[in-house]
């Protein structure tokens, strides 16, 4: 029986005057495909509106690439690879990548506004995290371009050729940077497809790449949906596929590529456990939990969507969490006070609603603050579930929304066992006062990234990637160079 409640909570404890961001994102009315250094119309002439999920208004029309466009982009990338990019010295390649990084830094505010308008995330997130990190990735890999002999001492790092790259909607520009920067630094050329709901910062990046004077065809950006992605995966003249997205699509890609010469990396879903021990700094941990799951609307593959709390502090943590959740500001993503922006699309909102309904149906107890939601756009209140069992769908499936499932534990062993009781293995968190416990527990939790007394911290020098159904391969850091080279 459902025990769901949407409890009334005290209204916000404070109010701020509105502080909307006013920079113009400089959108064109219409974006064509970026192939061979030029913007060109799609072969079949299809365009789709790209919307603002907070207002349900159209921001621009964006070309929809089909198989002939994919072929054209691959041919341009092959020509640029053979004639120019693979022959250029690392030092020269690095100069171009530095130029992209610097231009992005100069136009960071404009890109942040564009990201927020197209994706729905709060301006604080895109201004302070997405765009600076994207620029940092270009800077970092620019530095490697002329140092590959030091990255792989005694070996020769040969580029692979043309890379097909497919990315999701949750960090549109950052994922593009994670893909493009290491590929270029190692001497490969690129055909990149952004997600169909968030192509605009990738198209602005195409303009910026033109401004940087990158040789034509080195980077090709072709927006589109599932068929476009599939055409990239299946194109016979691509040497490597780099995919970030759902586990279901990742599995399909793996099957498609089996038996081919194509290399691949897959960065897929997650269901991270955030473990709070009794000896943790509780207020700090509560803030960490909020950051781990509610900021960025929970649209984070490594979100701490399962909270494991030691029994002795469970009541305190849950009470403090509810108190803090009641103060979160949901609304206009362009307002600098906003904590939680819009859900990326109507479809994603539907998926979150269905999974949340299953939680209530399966007997978990739901709680939400009673905050107001804007009348237009796609919104979801921050939500927590208690009385959760490990067999509940809300505890097993990736919700990809601001929804937290809370479980308790008594011993370290029980915490580790519950943390690992998932098909995923992307990330995790441990909160404790004891350094020895951090080392002991993090060694046993099977996840690619584990934070201690913090969460969701990224750095271009640090590798990122998962175990089990969270994927194959690493992006970021020195590790992120390896999938783009053949070592001789
Ligand atoms: P998705 O798999 O539906 O789509 C991802 C991208 O793949 C999109 O560009 C989409 O158009 C394309 N695509 C869809 N079907 C395809 C196919 N058959 N062949 C080729 N391309 C195809 O995922 P999504 O809903 O856009 O993104 C959310 C998912 O991404 C979540 O599962 C999240 O955990 C994951 N993610 C993982 C990481 C990571 O680093 N591990 C980072 C961000 C997001």
Short mmCIF file of N, CA, C and O in Angstrom, two decimals, residues 27 31-32 39 48-51 59-64 111 114-115 118-119 167-169 172-173 176 192-206 221-224 344:
data_model
loop_
_atom_site.label_atom_id
_atom_site.label_comp_id
_atom_site.label_asym_id
_atom_site.label_seq_id
_atom_site.Cartn_x
_atom_site.Cartn_y
_atom_site.Cartn_z
N UNK A 27 22.14 33.56 -29.68
CA UNK A 27 21.68 32.43 -30.49
C UNK A 27 21.37 32.91 -31.90
O UNK A 27 20.79 33.98 -32.09
N UNK A 31 20.44 26.93 -36.88
CA UNK A 31 21.79 26.36 -36.97
C UNK A 31 21.81 25.23 -37.98
O UNK A 31 20.99 24.30 -37.89
N UNK A 32 22.77 25.30 -38.91
CA UNK A 32 22.98 24.20 -39.85
C UNK A 32 24.00 23.23 -39.25
O UNK A 32 24.44 23.41 -38.12
N UNK A 39 29.14 25.89 -42.07
CA UNK A 39 27.78 25.51 -41.70
C UNK A 39 27.02 25.17 -42.99
O UNK A 39 26.93 26.00 -43.90
N UNK A 48 14.78 20.89 -36.26
CA UNK A 48 13.84 20.72 -35.14
C UNK A 48 14.03 21.90 -34.18
O UNK A 48 15.14 22.43 -34.04
N UNK A 49 12.93 22.31 -33.52
CA UNK A 49 13.07 23.43 -32.60
C UNK A 49 13.84 23.00 -31.36
O UNK A 49 13.66 21.88 -30.87
N UNK A 50 14.72 23.87 -30.88
CA UNK A 50 15.41 23.59 -29.63
C UNK A 50 14.79 24.52 -28.59
O UNK A 50 14.78 25.74 -28.78
N UNK A 51 14.29 23.95 -27.51
CA UNK A 51 13.48 24.78 -26.62
C UNK A 51 14.16 25.10 -25.30
O UNK A 51 15.18 24.50 -24.94
N UNK A 59 14.09 28.43 -28.80
CA UNK A 59 15.28 29.30 -28.77
C UNK A 59 15.89 29.42 -30.17
O UNK A 59 16.40 30.46 -30.54
N UNK A 60 15.86 28.32 -30.91
CA UNK A 60 16.44 28.31 -32.26
C UNK A 60 15.98 27.03 -32.97
O UNK A 60 15.51 26.10 -32.32
N UNK A 61 16.12 27.02 -34.28
CA UNK A 61 15.88 25.79 -35.04
C UNK A 61 17.22 25.15 -35.33
O UNK A 61 18.17 25.85 -35.69
N UNK A 62 17.28 23.84 -35.19
CA UNK A 62 18.58 23.18 -35.35
C UNK A 62 18.45 22.04 -36.35
O UNK A 62 17.49 21.25 -36.30
N UNK A 63 19.41 21.95 -37.25
CA UNK A 63 19.39 20.92 -38.29
C UNK A 63 19.42 19.53 -37.68
O UNK A 63 20.03 19.31 -36.63
N UNK A 64 18.77 18.60 -38.36
CA UNK A 64 18.72 17.20 -37.92
C UNK A 64 19.50 16.37 -38.94
O UNK A 64 19.06 16.18 -40.07
N UNK A 111 28.28 31.61 -22.88
CA UNK A 111 28.06 30.16 -22.97
C UNK A 111 27.26 29.64 -21.76
O UNK A 111 26.43 28.75 -21.89
N UNK A 114 23.66 30.47 -22.34
CA UNK A 114 23.15 29.58 -23.40
C UNK A 114 22.88 28.18 -22.82
O UNK A 114 21.84 27.57 -23.10
N UNK A 115 23.81 27.68 -22.01
CA UNK A 115 23.65 26.33 -21.44
C UNK A 115 22.44 26.26 -20.54
O UNK A 115 21.65 25.31 -20.58
N UNK A 118 19.11 26.47 -22.61
CA UNK A 118 18.80 25.29 -23.42
C UNK A 118 18.61 24.02 -22.57
O UNK A 118 17.82 23.14 -22.92
N UNK A 119 19.32 23.95 -21.43
CA UNK A 119 19.28 22.71 -20.66
C UNK A 119 18.41 22.76 -19.42
O UNK A 119 18.03 21.74 -18.87
N UNK A 167 27.06 12.34 -27.32
CA UNK A 167 26.98 12.83 -25.92
C UNK A 167 25.53 13.07 -25.47
O UNK A 167 24.64 13.24 -26.29
N UNK A 168 25.32 13.12 -24.15
CA UNK A 168 23.97 13.30 -23.60
C UNK A 168 23.64 14.76 -23.30
O UNK A 168 24.44 15.65 -23.61
N UNK A 169 22.49 14.97 -22.66
CA UNK A 169 21.98 16.34 -22.47
C UNK A 169 22.28 16.94 -21.11
O UNK A 169 21.92 18.08 -20.86
N UNK A 172 25.95 19.41 -21.56
CA UNK A 172 26.16 19.41 -23.01
C UNK A 172 27.55 19.92 -23.45
O UNK A 172 28.23 19.25 -24.21
N UNK A 173 27.97 21.07 -22.95
CA UNK A 173 29.27 21.58 -23.40
C UNK A 173 30.42 20.83 -22.73
O UNK A 173 31.44 20.52 -23.37
N UNK A 176 31.07 17.65 -24.46
CA UNK A 176 31.73 17.89 -25.74
C UNK A 176 33.22 18.13 -25.51
O UNK A 176 34.07 17.61 -26.24
N UNK A 192 31.16 14.82 -33.96
CA UNK A 192 30.47 14.81 -32.67
C UNK A 192 28.98 15.06 -32.85
O UNK A 192 28.58 15.97 -33.58
N UNK A 193 28.17 14.27 -32.13
CA UNK A 193 26.73 14.51 -32.14
C UNK A 193 26.26 14.89 -30.74
O UNK A 193 26.32 14.08 -29.82
N UNK A 194 25.74 16.12 -30.58
CA UNK A 194 25.16 16.48 -29.28
C UNK A 194 23.78 15.84 -29.12
O UNK A 194 23.21 15.32 -30.08
N UNK A 195 23.23 15.89 -27.92
CA UNK A 195 21.89 15.32 -27.67
C UNK A 195 20.83 16.18 -28.35
O UNK A 195 21.01 17.40 -28.52
N UNK A 196 19.70 15.56 -28.72
CA UNK A 196 18.72 16.32 -29.50
C UNK A 196 18.06 17.45 -28.71
O UNK A 196 17.64 18.43 -29.29
N UNK A 197 18.00 17.34 -27.37
CA UNK A 197 17.35 18.45 -26.63
C UNK A 197 18.33 19.58 -26.28
O UNK A 197 17.89 20.66 -25.91
N UNK A 198 19.63 19.34 -26.39
CA UNK A 198 20.59 20.39 -25.97
C UNK A 198 21.73 20.59 -26.98
O UNK A 198 22.90 20.44 -26.62
N UNK A 199 21.41 20.98 -28.22
CA UNK A 199 22.49 21.11 -29.19
C UNK A 199 23.13 22.51 -29.19
O UNK A 199 24.16 22.71 -29.84
N UNK A 200 22.56 23.49 -28.46
CA UNK A 200 22.93 24.89 -28.76
C UNK A 200 24.35 25.27 -28.35
O UNK A 200 25.03 25.99 -29.08
N UNK A 201 24.83 24.81 -27.18
CA UNK A 201 26.21 25.19 -26.84
C UNK A 201 27.21 24.45 -27.73
O UNK A 201 28.29 24.97 -28.00
N UNK A 202 26.84 23.26 -28.21
CA UNK A 202 27.74 22.57 -29.14
C UNK A 202 27.81 23.34 -30.45
O UNK A 202 28.89 23.44 -31.06
N UNK A 203 26.68 23.92 -30.88
CA UNK A 203 26.70 24.69 -32.13
C UNK A 203 27.48 26.00 -31.93
O UNK A 203 28.16 26.48 -32.83
N UNK A 204 27.36 26.56 -30.73
CA UNK A 204 28.16 27.77 -30.44
C UNK A 204 29.65 27.41 -30.38
O UNK A 204 30.50 28.20 -30.77
N UNK A 205 29.93 26.20 -29.91
CA UNK A 205 31.33 25.75 -29.89
C UNK A 205 31.84 25.61 -31.33
O UNK A 205 33.01 25.94 -31.61
N UNK A 206 30.96 25.19 -32.23
CA UNK A 206 31.36 25.09 -33.64
C UNK A 206 31.75 26.48 -34.16
O UNK A 206 32.78 26.62 -34.85
N UNK A 221 30.50 18.96 -36.23
CA UNK A 221 29.46 18.82 -35.20
C UNK A 221 28.11 18.72 -35.90
O UNK A 221 27.69 19.64 -36.62
N UNK A 222 27.47 17.57 -35.70
CA UNK A 222 26.23 17.31 -36.44
C UNK A 222 25.10 16.90 -35.47
O UNK A 222 25.02 15.75 -35.06
N UNK A 223 24.23 17.85 -35.13
CA UNK A 223 23.15 17.51 -34.21
C UNK A 223 22.14 16.55 -34.83
O UNK A 223 22.06 16.42 -36.06
N UNK A 224 21.41 15.87 -33.97
CA UNK A 224 20.40 14.92 -34.44
C UNK A 224 19.97 14.05 -33.28
O UNK A 224 20.43 14.24 -32.15
N UNK A 344 15.07 18.73 -17.80
CA UNK A 344 15.53 19.00 -19.16
C UNK A 344 14.47 18.87 -20.26
O UNK A 344 14.52 19.58 -21.26
#
